[in-house]
PDB file of C-alpha atoms in Angstrom:
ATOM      1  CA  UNK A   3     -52.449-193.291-205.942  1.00 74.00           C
ATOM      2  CA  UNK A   4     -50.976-190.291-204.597  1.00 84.00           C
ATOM      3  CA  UNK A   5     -50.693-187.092-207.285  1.00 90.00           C
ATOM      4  CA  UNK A   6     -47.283-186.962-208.572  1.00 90.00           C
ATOM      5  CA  UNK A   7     -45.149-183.756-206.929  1.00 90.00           C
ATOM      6  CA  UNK A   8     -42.162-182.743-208.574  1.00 90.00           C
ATOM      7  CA  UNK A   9     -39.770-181.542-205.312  1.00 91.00           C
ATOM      8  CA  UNK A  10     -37.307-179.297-207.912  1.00 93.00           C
ATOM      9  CA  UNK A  11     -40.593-177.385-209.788  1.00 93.00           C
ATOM     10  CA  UNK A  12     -39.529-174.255-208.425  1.00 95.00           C
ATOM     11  CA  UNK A  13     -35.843-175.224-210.260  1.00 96.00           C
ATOM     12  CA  UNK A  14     -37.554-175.886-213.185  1.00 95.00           C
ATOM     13  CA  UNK A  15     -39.850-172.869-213.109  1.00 96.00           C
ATOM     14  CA  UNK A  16     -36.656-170.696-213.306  1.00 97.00           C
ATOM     15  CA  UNK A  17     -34.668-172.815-215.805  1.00 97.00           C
ATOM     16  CA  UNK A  18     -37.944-172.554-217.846  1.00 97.00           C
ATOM     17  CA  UNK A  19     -37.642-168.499-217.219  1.00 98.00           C
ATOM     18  CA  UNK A  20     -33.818-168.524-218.374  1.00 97.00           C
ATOM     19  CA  UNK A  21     -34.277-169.715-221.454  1.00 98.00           C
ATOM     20  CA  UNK A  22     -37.197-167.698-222.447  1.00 98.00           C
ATOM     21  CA  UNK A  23     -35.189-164.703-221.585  1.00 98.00           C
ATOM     22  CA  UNK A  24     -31.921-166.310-223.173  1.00 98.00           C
ATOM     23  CA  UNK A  25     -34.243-166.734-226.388  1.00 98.00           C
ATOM     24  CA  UNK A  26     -35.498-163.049-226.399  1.00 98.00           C
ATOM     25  CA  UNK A  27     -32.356-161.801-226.292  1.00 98.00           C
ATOM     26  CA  UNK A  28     -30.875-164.288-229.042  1.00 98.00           C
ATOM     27  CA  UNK A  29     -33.768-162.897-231.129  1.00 98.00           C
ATOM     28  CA  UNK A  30     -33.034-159.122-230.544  1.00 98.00           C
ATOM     29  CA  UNK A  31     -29.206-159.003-231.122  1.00 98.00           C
ATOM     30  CA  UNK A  32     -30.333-161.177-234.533  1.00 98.00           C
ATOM     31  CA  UNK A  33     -32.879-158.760-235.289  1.00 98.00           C
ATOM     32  CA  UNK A  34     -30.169-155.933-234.354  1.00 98.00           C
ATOM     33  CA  UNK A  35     -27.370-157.662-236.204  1.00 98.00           C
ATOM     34  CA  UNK A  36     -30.036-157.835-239.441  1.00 98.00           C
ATOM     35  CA  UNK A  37     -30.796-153.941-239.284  1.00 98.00           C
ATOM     36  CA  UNK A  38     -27.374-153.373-239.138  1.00 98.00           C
ATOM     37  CA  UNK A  39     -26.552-155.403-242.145  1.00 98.00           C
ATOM     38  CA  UNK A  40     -29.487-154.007-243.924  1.00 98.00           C
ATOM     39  CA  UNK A  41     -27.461-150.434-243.242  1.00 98.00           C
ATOM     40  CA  UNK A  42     -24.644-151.552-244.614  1.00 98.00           C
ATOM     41  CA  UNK A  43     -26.350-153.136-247.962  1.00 98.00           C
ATOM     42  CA  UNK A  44     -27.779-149.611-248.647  1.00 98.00           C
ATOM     43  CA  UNK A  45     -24.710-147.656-247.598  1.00 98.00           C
ATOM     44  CA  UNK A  46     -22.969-149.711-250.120  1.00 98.00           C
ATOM     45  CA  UNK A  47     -25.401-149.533-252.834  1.00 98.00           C
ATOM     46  CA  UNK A  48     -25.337-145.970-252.226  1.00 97.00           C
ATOM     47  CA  UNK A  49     -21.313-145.848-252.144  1.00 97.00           C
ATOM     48  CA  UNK A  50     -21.346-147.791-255.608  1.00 97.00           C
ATOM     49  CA  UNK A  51     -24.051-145.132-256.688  1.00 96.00           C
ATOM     50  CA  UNK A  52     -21.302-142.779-256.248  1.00 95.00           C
ATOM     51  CA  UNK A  53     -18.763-144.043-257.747  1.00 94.00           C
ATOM     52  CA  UNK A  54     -19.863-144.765-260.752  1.00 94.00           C
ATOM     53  CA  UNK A  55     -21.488-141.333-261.083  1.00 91.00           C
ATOM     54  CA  UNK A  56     -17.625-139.744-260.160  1.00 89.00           C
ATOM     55  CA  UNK A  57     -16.245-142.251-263.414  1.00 90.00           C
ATOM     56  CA  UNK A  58     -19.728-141.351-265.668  1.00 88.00           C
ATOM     57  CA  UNK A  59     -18.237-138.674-268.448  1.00 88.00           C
ATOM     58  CA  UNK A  60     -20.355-135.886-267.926  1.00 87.00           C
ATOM     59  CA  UNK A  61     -19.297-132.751-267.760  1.00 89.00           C
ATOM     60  CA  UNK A  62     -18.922-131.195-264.054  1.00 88.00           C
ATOM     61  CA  UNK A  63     -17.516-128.593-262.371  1.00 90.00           C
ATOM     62  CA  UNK A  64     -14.702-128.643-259.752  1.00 91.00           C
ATOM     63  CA  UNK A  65     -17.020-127.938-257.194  1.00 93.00           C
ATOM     64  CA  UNK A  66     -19.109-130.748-258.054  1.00 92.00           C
ATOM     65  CA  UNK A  67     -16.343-133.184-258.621  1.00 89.00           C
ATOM     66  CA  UNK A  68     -15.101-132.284-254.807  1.00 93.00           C
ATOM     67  CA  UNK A  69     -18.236-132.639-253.406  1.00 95.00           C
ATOM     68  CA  UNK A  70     -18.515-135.919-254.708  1.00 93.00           C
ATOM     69  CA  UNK A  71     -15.214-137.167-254.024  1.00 94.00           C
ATOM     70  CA  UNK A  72     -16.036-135.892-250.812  1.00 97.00           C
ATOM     71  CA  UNK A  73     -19.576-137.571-250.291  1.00 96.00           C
ATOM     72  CA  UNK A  74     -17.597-141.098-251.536  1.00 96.00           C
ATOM     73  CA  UNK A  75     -15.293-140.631-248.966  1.00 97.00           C
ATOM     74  CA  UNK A  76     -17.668-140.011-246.207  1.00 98.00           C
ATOM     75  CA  UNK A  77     -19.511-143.198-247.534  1.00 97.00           C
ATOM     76  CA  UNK A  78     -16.507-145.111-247.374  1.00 98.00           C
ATOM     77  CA  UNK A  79     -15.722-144.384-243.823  1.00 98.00           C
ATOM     78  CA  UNK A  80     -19.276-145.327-243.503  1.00 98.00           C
ATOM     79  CA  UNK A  81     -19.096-148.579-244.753  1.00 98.00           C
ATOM     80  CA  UNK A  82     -16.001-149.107-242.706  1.00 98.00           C
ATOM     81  CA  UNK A  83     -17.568-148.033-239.247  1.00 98.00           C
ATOM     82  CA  UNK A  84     -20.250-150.180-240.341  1.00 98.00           C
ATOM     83  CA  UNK A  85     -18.434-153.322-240.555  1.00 98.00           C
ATOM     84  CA  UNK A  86     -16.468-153.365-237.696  1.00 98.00           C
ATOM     85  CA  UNK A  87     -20.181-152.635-236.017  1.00 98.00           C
ATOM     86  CA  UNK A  88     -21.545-155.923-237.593  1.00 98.00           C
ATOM     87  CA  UNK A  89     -18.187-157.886-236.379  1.00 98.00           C
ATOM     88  CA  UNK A  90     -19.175-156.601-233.364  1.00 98.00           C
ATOM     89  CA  UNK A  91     -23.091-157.810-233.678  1.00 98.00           C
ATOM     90  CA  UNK A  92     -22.096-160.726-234.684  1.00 98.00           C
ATOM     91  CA  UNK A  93     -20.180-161.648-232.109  1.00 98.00           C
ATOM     92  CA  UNK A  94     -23.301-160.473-229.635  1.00 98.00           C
ATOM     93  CA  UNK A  95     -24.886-162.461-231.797  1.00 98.00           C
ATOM     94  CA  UNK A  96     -23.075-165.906-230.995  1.00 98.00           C
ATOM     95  CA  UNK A  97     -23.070-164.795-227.515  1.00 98.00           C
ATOM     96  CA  UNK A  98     -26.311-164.944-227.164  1.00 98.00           C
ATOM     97  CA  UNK A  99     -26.577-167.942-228.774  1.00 98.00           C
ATOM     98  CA  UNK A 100     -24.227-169.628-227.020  1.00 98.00           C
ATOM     99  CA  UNK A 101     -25.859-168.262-223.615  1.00 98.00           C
ATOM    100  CA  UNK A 102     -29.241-169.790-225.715  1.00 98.00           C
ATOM    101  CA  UNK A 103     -27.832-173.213-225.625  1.00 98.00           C
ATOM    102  CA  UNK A 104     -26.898-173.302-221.826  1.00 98.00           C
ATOM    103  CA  UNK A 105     -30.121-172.267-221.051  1.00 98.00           C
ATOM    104  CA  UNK A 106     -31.641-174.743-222.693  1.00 97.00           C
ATOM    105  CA  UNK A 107     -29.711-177.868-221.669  1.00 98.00           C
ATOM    106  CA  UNK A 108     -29.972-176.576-217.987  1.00 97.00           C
ATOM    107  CA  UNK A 109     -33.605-176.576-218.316  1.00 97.00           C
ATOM    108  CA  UNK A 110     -34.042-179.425-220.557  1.00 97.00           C
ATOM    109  CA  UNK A 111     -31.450-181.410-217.392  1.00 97.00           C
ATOM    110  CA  UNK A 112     -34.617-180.619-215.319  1.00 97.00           C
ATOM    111  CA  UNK A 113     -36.740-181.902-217.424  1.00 96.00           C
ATOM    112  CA  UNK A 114     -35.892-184.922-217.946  1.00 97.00           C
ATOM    113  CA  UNK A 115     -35.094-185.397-214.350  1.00 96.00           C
ATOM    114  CA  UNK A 116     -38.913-184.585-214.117  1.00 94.00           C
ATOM    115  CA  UNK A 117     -39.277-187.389-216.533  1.00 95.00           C
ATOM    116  CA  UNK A 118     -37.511-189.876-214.975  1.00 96.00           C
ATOM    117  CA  UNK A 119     -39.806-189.022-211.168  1.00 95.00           C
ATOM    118  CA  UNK A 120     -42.707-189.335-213.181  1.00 95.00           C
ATOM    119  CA  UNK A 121     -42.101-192.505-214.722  1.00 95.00           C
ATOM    120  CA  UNK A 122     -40.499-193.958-211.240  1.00 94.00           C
ATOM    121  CA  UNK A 123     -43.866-192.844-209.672  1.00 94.00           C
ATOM    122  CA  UNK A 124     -45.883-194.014-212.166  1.00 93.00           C
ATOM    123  CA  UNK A 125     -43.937-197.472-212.052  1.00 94.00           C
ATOM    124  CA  UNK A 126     -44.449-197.426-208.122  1.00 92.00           C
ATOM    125  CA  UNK A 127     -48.703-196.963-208.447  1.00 92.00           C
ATOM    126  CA  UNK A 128     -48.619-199.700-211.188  1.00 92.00           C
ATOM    127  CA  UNK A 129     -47.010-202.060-208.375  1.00 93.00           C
ATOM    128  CA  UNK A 130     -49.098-200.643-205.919  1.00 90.00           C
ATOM    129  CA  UNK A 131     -52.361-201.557-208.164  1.00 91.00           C
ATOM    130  CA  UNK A 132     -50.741-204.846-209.100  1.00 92.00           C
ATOM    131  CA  UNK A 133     -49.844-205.600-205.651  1.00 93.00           C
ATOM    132  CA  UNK A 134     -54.155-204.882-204.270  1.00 92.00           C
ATOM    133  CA  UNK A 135     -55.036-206.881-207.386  1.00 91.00           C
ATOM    134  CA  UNK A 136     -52.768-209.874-205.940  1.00 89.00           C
ATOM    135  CA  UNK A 137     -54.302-209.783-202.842  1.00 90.00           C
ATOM    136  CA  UNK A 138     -57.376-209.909-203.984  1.00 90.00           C
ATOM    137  CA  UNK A 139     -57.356-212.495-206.180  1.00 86.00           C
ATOM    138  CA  UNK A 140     -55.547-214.679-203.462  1.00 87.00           C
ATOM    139  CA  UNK A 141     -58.439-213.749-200.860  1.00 84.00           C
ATOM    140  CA  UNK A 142     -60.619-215.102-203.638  1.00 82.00           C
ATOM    141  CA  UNK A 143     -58.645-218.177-203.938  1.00 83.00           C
ATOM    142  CA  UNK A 144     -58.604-218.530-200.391  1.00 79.00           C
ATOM    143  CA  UNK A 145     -62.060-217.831-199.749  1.00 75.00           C
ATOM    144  CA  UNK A 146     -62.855-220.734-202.652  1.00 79.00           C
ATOM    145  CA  UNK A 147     -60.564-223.153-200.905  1.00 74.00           C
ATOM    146  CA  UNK A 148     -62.406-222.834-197.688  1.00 69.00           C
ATOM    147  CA  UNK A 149     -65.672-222.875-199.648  1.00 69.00           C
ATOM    148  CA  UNK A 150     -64.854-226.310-201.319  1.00 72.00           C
ATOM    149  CA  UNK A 151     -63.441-227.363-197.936  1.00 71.00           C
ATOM    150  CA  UNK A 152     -66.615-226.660-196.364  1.00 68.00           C
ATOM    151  CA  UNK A 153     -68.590-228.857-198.445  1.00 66.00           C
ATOM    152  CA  UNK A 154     -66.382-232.172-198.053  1.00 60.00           C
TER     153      UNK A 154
END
């Protein structure tokens, strides 16, 4: 039987390329998008930090208490520049997911296209062996016929 050749590998060979690149980049804008949020967890903590040291009753001077209501408001601006970064992650994020996905149907459409040759061809040697097997067992019945006939 002849070696099965897949006429659209070079197809496939790129469609398999795609979606590796499709998955790296899925993976960095979620490892980006975690960083970020990691940021914002600690710019947070730090912001609460704050605050409650500006409400604790100690005694401070009004230099201190500017400076801190100053440092709170810089952390609050941080927190806000922050999240309008992760909305902004995010949505890279489901980009590249959704770019993910397309990828992988497109190569998984080749795929099972390669499926479906392989199984045809596989079908066709199966006849093919089936079909030599048939003519050799009719040779053989034909060969006993004349074998009987010959001793009448």
């Amino acid at each position: 039987m002849k070696r099965f050749r897949f006429s659209l590998e070079a197809v496939a060979t790129i469609r398999h390329h795609q979606e590796d690149q499709a998955r790296q980049k899925f993976a960095e804008a979620t490892r980006i998008h975690r960083e970020a949020m990691a940021r914002l967890e600690k710019t947070q903590s730090e912001l609460a930090a704050t605050m409650d040291e500006r409400r604790a009753p100690t005694p401070r001077s009004a230099t201190e208490h500017c400076q801190l209501q100053e440092w709170q408001h810089v952390l609050q601006q941080r927190v806000e520049t922050q999240t309008k970064e992760i909305k902004q992650l995010a949505f890279a994020v489901h980009q590249t997911n959704q770019e993910l996905m397309l990828a992988r149907q497109r190569h998984e459409a080749v795929e099972k296209i390669r499926n479906q040759r392989l199984a045809r061809h596989e079908q066709e040697g199966l006849k093919a062996e089936q079909k030599i097997l048939d003519d050799l067992a009719n040779r053989e019945t034909l060969a006993q016929g004349l074998l009987r006939e010959d001793r009448v």
